[in-house]
Tab-separated table of C-alpha atoms and ligand atoms in Angstrom:
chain	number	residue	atom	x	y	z
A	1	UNK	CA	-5.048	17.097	-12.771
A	2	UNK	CA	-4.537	14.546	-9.916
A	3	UNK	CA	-1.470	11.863	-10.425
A	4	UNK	CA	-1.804	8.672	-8.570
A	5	UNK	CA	1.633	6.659	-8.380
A	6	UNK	CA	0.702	2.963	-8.208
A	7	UNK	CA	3.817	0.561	-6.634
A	8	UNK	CA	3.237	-2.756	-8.100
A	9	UNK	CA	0.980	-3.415	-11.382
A	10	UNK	CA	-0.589	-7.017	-10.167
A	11	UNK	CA	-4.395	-7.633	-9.743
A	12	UNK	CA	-4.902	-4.806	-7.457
A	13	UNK	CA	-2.717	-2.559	-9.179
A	14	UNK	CA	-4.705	-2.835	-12.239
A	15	UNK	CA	-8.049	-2.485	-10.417
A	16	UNK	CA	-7.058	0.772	-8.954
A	17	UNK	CA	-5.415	2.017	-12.210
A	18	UNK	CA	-8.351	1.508	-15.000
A	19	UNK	CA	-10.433	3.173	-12.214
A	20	UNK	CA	-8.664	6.152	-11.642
A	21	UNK	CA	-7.941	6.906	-15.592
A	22	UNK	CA	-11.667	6.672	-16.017
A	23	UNK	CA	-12.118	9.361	-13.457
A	24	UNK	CA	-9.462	11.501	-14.894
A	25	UNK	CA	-6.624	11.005	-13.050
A	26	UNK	CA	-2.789	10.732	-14.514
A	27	UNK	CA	-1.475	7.318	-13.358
A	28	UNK	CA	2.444	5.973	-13.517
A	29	UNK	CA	3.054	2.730	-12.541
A	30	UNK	CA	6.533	1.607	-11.332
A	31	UNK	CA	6.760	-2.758	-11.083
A	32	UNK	CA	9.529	-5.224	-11.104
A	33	UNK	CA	8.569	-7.223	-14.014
A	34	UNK	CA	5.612	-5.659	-15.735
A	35	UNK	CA	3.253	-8.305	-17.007
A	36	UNK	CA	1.527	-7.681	-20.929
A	37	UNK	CA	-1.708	-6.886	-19.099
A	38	UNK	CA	0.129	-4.004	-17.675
A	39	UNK	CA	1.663	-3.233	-20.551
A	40	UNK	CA	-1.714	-2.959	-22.721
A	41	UNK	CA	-3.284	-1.027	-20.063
A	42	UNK	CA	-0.247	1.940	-20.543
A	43	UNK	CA	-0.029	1.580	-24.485
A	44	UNK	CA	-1.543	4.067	-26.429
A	45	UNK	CA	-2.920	5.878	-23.067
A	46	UNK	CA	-1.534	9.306	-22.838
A	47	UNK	CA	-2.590	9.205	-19.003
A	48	UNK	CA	-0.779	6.292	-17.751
A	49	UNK	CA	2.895	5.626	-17.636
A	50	UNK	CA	5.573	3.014	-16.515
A	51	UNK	CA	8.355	4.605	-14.761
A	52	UNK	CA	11.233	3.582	-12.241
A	53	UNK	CA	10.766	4.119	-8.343
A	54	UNK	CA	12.290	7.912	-7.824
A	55	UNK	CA	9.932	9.144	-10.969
A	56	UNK	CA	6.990	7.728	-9.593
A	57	UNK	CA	7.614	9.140	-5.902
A	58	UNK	CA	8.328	12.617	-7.029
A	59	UNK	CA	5.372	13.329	-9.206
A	60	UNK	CA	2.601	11.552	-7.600
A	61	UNK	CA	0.437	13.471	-5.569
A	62	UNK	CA	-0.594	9.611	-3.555
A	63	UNK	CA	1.575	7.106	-3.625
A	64	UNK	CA	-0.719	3.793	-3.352
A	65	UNK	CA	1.396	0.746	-2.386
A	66	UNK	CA	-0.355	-2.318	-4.190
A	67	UNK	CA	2.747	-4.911	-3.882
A	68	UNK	CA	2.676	-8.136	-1.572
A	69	UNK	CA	3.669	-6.829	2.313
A	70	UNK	CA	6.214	-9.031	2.523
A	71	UNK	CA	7.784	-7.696	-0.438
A	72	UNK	CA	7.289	-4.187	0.554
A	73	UNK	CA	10.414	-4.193	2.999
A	74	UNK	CA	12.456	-3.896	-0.506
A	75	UNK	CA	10.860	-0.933	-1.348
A	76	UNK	CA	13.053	2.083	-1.191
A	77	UNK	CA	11.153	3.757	1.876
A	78	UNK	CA	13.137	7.054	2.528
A	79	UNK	CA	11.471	8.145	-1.313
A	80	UNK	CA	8.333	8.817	0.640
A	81	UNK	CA	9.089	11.208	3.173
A	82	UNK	CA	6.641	14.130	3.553
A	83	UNK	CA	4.597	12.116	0.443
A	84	UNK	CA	1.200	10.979	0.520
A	85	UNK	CA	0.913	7.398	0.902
A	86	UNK	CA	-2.061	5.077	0.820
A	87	UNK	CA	-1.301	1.413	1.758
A	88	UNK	CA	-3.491	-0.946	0.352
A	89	UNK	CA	-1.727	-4.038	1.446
A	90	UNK	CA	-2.821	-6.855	3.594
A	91	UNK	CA	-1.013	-9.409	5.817
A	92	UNK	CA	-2.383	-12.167	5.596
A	93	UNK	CA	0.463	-14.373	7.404
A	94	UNK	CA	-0.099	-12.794	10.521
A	95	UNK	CA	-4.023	-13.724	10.799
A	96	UNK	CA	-3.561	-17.448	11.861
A	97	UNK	CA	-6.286	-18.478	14.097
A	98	UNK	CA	-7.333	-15.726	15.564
A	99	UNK	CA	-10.770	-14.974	15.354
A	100	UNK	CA	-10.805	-11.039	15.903
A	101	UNK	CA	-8.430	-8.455	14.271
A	102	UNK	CA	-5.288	-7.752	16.635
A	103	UNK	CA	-5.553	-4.541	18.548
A	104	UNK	CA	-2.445	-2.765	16.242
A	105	UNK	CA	-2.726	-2.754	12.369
A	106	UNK	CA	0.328	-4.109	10.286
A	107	UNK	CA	0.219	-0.590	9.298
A	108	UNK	CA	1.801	0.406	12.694
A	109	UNK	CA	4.906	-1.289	10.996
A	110	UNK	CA	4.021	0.046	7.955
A	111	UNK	CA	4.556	3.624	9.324
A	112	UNK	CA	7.764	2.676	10.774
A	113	UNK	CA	9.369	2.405	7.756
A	114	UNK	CA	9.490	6.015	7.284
A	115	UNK	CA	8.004	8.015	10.340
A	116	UNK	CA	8.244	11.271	7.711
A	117	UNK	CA	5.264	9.262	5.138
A	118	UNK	CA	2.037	11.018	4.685
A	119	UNK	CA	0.422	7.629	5.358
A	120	UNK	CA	-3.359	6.746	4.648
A	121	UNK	CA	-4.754	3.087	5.387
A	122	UNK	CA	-7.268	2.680	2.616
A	123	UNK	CA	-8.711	0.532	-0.381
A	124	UNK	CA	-7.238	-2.772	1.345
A	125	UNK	CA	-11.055	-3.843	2.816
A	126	UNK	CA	-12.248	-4.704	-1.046
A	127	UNK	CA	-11.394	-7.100	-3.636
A	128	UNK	CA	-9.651	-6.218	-6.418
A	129	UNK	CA	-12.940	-7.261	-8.544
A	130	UNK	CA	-15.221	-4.569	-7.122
A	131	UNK	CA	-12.844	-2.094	-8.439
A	132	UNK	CA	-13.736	-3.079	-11.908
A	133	UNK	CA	-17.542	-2.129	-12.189
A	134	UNK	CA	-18.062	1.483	-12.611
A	135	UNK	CA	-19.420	2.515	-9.454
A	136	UNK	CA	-19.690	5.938	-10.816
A	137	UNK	CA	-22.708	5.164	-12.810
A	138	UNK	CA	-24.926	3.555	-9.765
A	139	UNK	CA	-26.528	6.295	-7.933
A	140	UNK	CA	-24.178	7.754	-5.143
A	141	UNK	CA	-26.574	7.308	-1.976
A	142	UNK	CA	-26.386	3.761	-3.031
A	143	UNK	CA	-22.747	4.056	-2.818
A	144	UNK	CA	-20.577	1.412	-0.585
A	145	UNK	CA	-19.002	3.224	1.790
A	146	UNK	CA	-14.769	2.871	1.842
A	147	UNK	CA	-12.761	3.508	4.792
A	148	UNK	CA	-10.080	6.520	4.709
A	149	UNK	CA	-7.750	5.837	7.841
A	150	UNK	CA	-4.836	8.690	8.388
A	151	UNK	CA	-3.569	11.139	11.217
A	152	UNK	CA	-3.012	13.620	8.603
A	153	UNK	CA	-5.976	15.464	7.819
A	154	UNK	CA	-5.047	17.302	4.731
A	155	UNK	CA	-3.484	13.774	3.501
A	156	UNK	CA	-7.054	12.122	3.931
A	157	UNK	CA	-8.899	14.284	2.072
A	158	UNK	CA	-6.916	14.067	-0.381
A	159	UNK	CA	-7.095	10.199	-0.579
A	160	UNK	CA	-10.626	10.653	0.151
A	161	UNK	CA	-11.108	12.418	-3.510
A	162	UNK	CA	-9.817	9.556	-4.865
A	163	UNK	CA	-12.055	7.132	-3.269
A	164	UNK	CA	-14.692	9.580	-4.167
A	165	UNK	CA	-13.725	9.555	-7.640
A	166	UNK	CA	-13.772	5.718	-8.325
A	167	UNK	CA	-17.212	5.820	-7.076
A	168	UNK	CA	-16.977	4.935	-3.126
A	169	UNK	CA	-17.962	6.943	-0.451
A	170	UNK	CA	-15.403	7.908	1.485
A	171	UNK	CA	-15.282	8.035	5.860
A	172	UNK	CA	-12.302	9.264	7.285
A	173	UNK	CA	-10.964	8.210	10.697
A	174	UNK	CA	-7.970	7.682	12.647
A	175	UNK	CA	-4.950	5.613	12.231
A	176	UNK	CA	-6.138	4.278	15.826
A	177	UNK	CA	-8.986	2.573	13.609
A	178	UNK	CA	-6.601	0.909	11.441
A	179	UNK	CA	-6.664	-2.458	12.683
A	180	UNK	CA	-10.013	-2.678	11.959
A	181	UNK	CA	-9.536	-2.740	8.119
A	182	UNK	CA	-7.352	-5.640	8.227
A	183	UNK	CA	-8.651	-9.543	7.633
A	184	UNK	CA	-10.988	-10.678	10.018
A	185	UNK	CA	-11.686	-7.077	11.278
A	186	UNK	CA	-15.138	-5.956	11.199
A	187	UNK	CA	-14.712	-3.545	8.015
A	188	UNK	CA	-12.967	-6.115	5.958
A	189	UNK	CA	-15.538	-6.961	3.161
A	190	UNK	CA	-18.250	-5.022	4.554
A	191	UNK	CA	-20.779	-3.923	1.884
A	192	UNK	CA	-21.947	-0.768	4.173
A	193	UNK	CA	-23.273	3.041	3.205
A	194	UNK	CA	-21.365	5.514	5.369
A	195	UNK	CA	-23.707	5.369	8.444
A	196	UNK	CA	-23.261	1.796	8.714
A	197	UNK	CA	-19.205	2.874	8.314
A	198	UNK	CA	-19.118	5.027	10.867
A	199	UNK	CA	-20.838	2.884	13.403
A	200	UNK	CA	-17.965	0.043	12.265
A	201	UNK	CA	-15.368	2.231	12.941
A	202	UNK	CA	-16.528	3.944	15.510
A	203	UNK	CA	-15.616	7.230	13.856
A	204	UNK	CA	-15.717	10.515	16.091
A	205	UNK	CA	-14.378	12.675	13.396
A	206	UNK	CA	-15.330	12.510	9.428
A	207	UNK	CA	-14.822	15.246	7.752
B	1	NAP	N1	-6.041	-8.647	-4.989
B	1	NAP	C1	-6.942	-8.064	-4.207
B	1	NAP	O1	-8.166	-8.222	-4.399
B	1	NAP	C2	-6.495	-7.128	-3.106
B	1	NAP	C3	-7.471	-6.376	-2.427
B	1	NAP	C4	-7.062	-5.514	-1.407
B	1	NAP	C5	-5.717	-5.423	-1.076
B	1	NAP	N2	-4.785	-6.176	-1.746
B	1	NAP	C6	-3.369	-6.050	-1.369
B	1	NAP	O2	-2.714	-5.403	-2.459
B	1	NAP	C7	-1.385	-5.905	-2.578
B	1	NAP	C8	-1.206	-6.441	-3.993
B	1	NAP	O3	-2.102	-7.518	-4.196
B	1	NAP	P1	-2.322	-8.114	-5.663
B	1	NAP	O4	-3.417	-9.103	-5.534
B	1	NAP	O5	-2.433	-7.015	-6.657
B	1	NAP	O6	-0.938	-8.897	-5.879
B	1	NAP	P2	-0.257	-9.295	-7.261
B	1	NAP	O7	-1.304	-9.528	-8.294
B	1	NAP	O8	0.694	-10.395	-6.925
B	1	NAP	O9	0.549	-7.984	-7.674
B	1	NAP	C9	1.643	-7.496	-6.942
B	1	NAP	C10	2.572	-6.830	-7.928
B	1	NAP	O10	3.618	-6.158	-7.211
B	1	NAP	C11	4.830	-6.395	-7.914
B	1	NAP	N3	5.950	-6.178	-7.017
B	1	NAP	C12	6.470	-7.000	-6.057
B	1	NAP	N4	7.494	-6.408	-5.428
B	1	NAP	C13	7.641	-5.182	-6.005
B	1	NAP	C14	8.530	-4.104	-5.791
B	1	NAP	N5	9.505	-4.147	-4.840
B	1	NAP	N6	8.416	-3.000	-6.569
B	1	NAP	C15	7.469	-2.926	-7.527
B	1	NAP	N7	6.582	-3.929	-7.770
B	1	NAP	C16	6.677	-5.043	-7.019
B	1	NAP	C17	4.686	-7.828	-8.350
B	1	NAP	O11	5.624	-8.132	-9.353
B	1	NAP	P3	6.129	-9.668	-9.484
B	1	NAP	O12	4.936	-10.477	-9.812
B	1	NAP	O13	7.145	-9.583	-10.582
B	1	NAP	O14	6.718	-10.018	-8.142
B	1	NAP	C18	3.250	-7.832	-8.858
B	1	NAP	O15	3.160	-7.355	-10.198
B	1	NAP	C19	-1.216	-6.961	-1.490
B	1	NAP	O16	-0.589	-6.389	-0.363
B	1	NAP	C20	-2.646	-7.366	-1.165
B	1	NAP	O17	-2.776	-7.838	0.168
B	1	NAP	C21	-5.153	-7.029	-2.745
């Protein structure tokens, strides 16, 4: 059984959470100052857990980071080396008035927090509200097609089972791609099937 560690139990948080426990997955939560929503969605749940920082980072097998960016410089970064990590954040301060995504992702800085982080770029291009239907009962070549950004091979796969799981389909590229997810990129919102991903990003691999 799979054990997704989610950083931060706010909207997003949530989303991901009720989807993943629906597909089977163990979740723990770790957050500052949990709120009763997050509360009711651990009570009684054998499956989902709130636990400190360290806990979650040494038995998740993806770590998804689901707190604000800016507060994401507090996070306790060296718990993630050689970890899988999915970053699901956006920065929205940096978007101003451009019209076009900038050529490097936020998640160039993101990485640079720990160089040693298994790091993914996914789940960040929806709103926390289309996590709540159950995509898994629509019929999956009608399923929207989610973007799996990573280096690490092994580390998007896994990542991409998740997606997979909550009822996207997933399309794996490289972290060259990234800024593409970001606001005002072209895959930001995009309500796509996978061919119509892969032309977005541009993809040459997808495995
Ligand atoms: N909402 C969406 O639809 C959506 C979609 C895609 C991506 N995202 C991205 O996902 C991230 C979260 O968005 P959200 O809408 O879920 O925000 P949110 O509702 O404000 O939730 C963020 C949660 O993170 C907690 N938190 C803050 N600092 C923390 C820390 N150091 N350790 C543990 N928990 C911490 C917050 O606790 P406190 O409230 O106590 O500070 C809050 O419960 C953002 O980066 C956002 O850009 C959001």
């Amino acid at each position: 059984m799979k054990v997704l560690g989610i950083i931060g139990g706010g909207k997003l948080g949530r989303a991901i959470a009720r989807a993943a426990l629906t597909s089977g997955w163990t979740v723990l939560v770790h957050d500052l100052a949990p709120v009763p929503e997050l509360f009711s969605l651990v009570d009684g749940n054998e499956s989902a857990k709130l636990v400190d920082g360290p806990e979650l980072a040494q038995h998740s097998d993806v770590i998804l980071l689901a707190v604000p960016f800016e507060a994401s410089a507090e996070l306790d970064w060296s718990l993630f080396t050689d970890r899988i990590v999915l970053d699901a954040m956006n920065q929205w301060s940096t978007i101003g008035e451009t019209e076009h995504a900038p050529a490097i992702s936020t998640t160039t800085s993101v990485q640079a927090r720990n160089p040693q982080m298994r790091l993914v770029k996914s789940l960040n291009h929806f709103s926390y509200h289309d996590y709540r239907d159950d995509k898994r009962a629509l019929d999956v070549a009608a399923h929207r097609a989610m973007a799996v950004i990573s280096d690490d091979i092994e580390a998007a796969a896994v990542v991409a089972g998740l997606v997979r799981d909550i009822g996207y389909a997933p399309v794996i590229a490289g972290m060259d791609c990234a800024h593409l997810l970001d606001p005002k990129g072209p895959v930001f919102g995009a309500d796509v099937d996978e061919p119509g991903m892969r032309v977005l990003l541009g993809a040459t691999r997808n495995h």
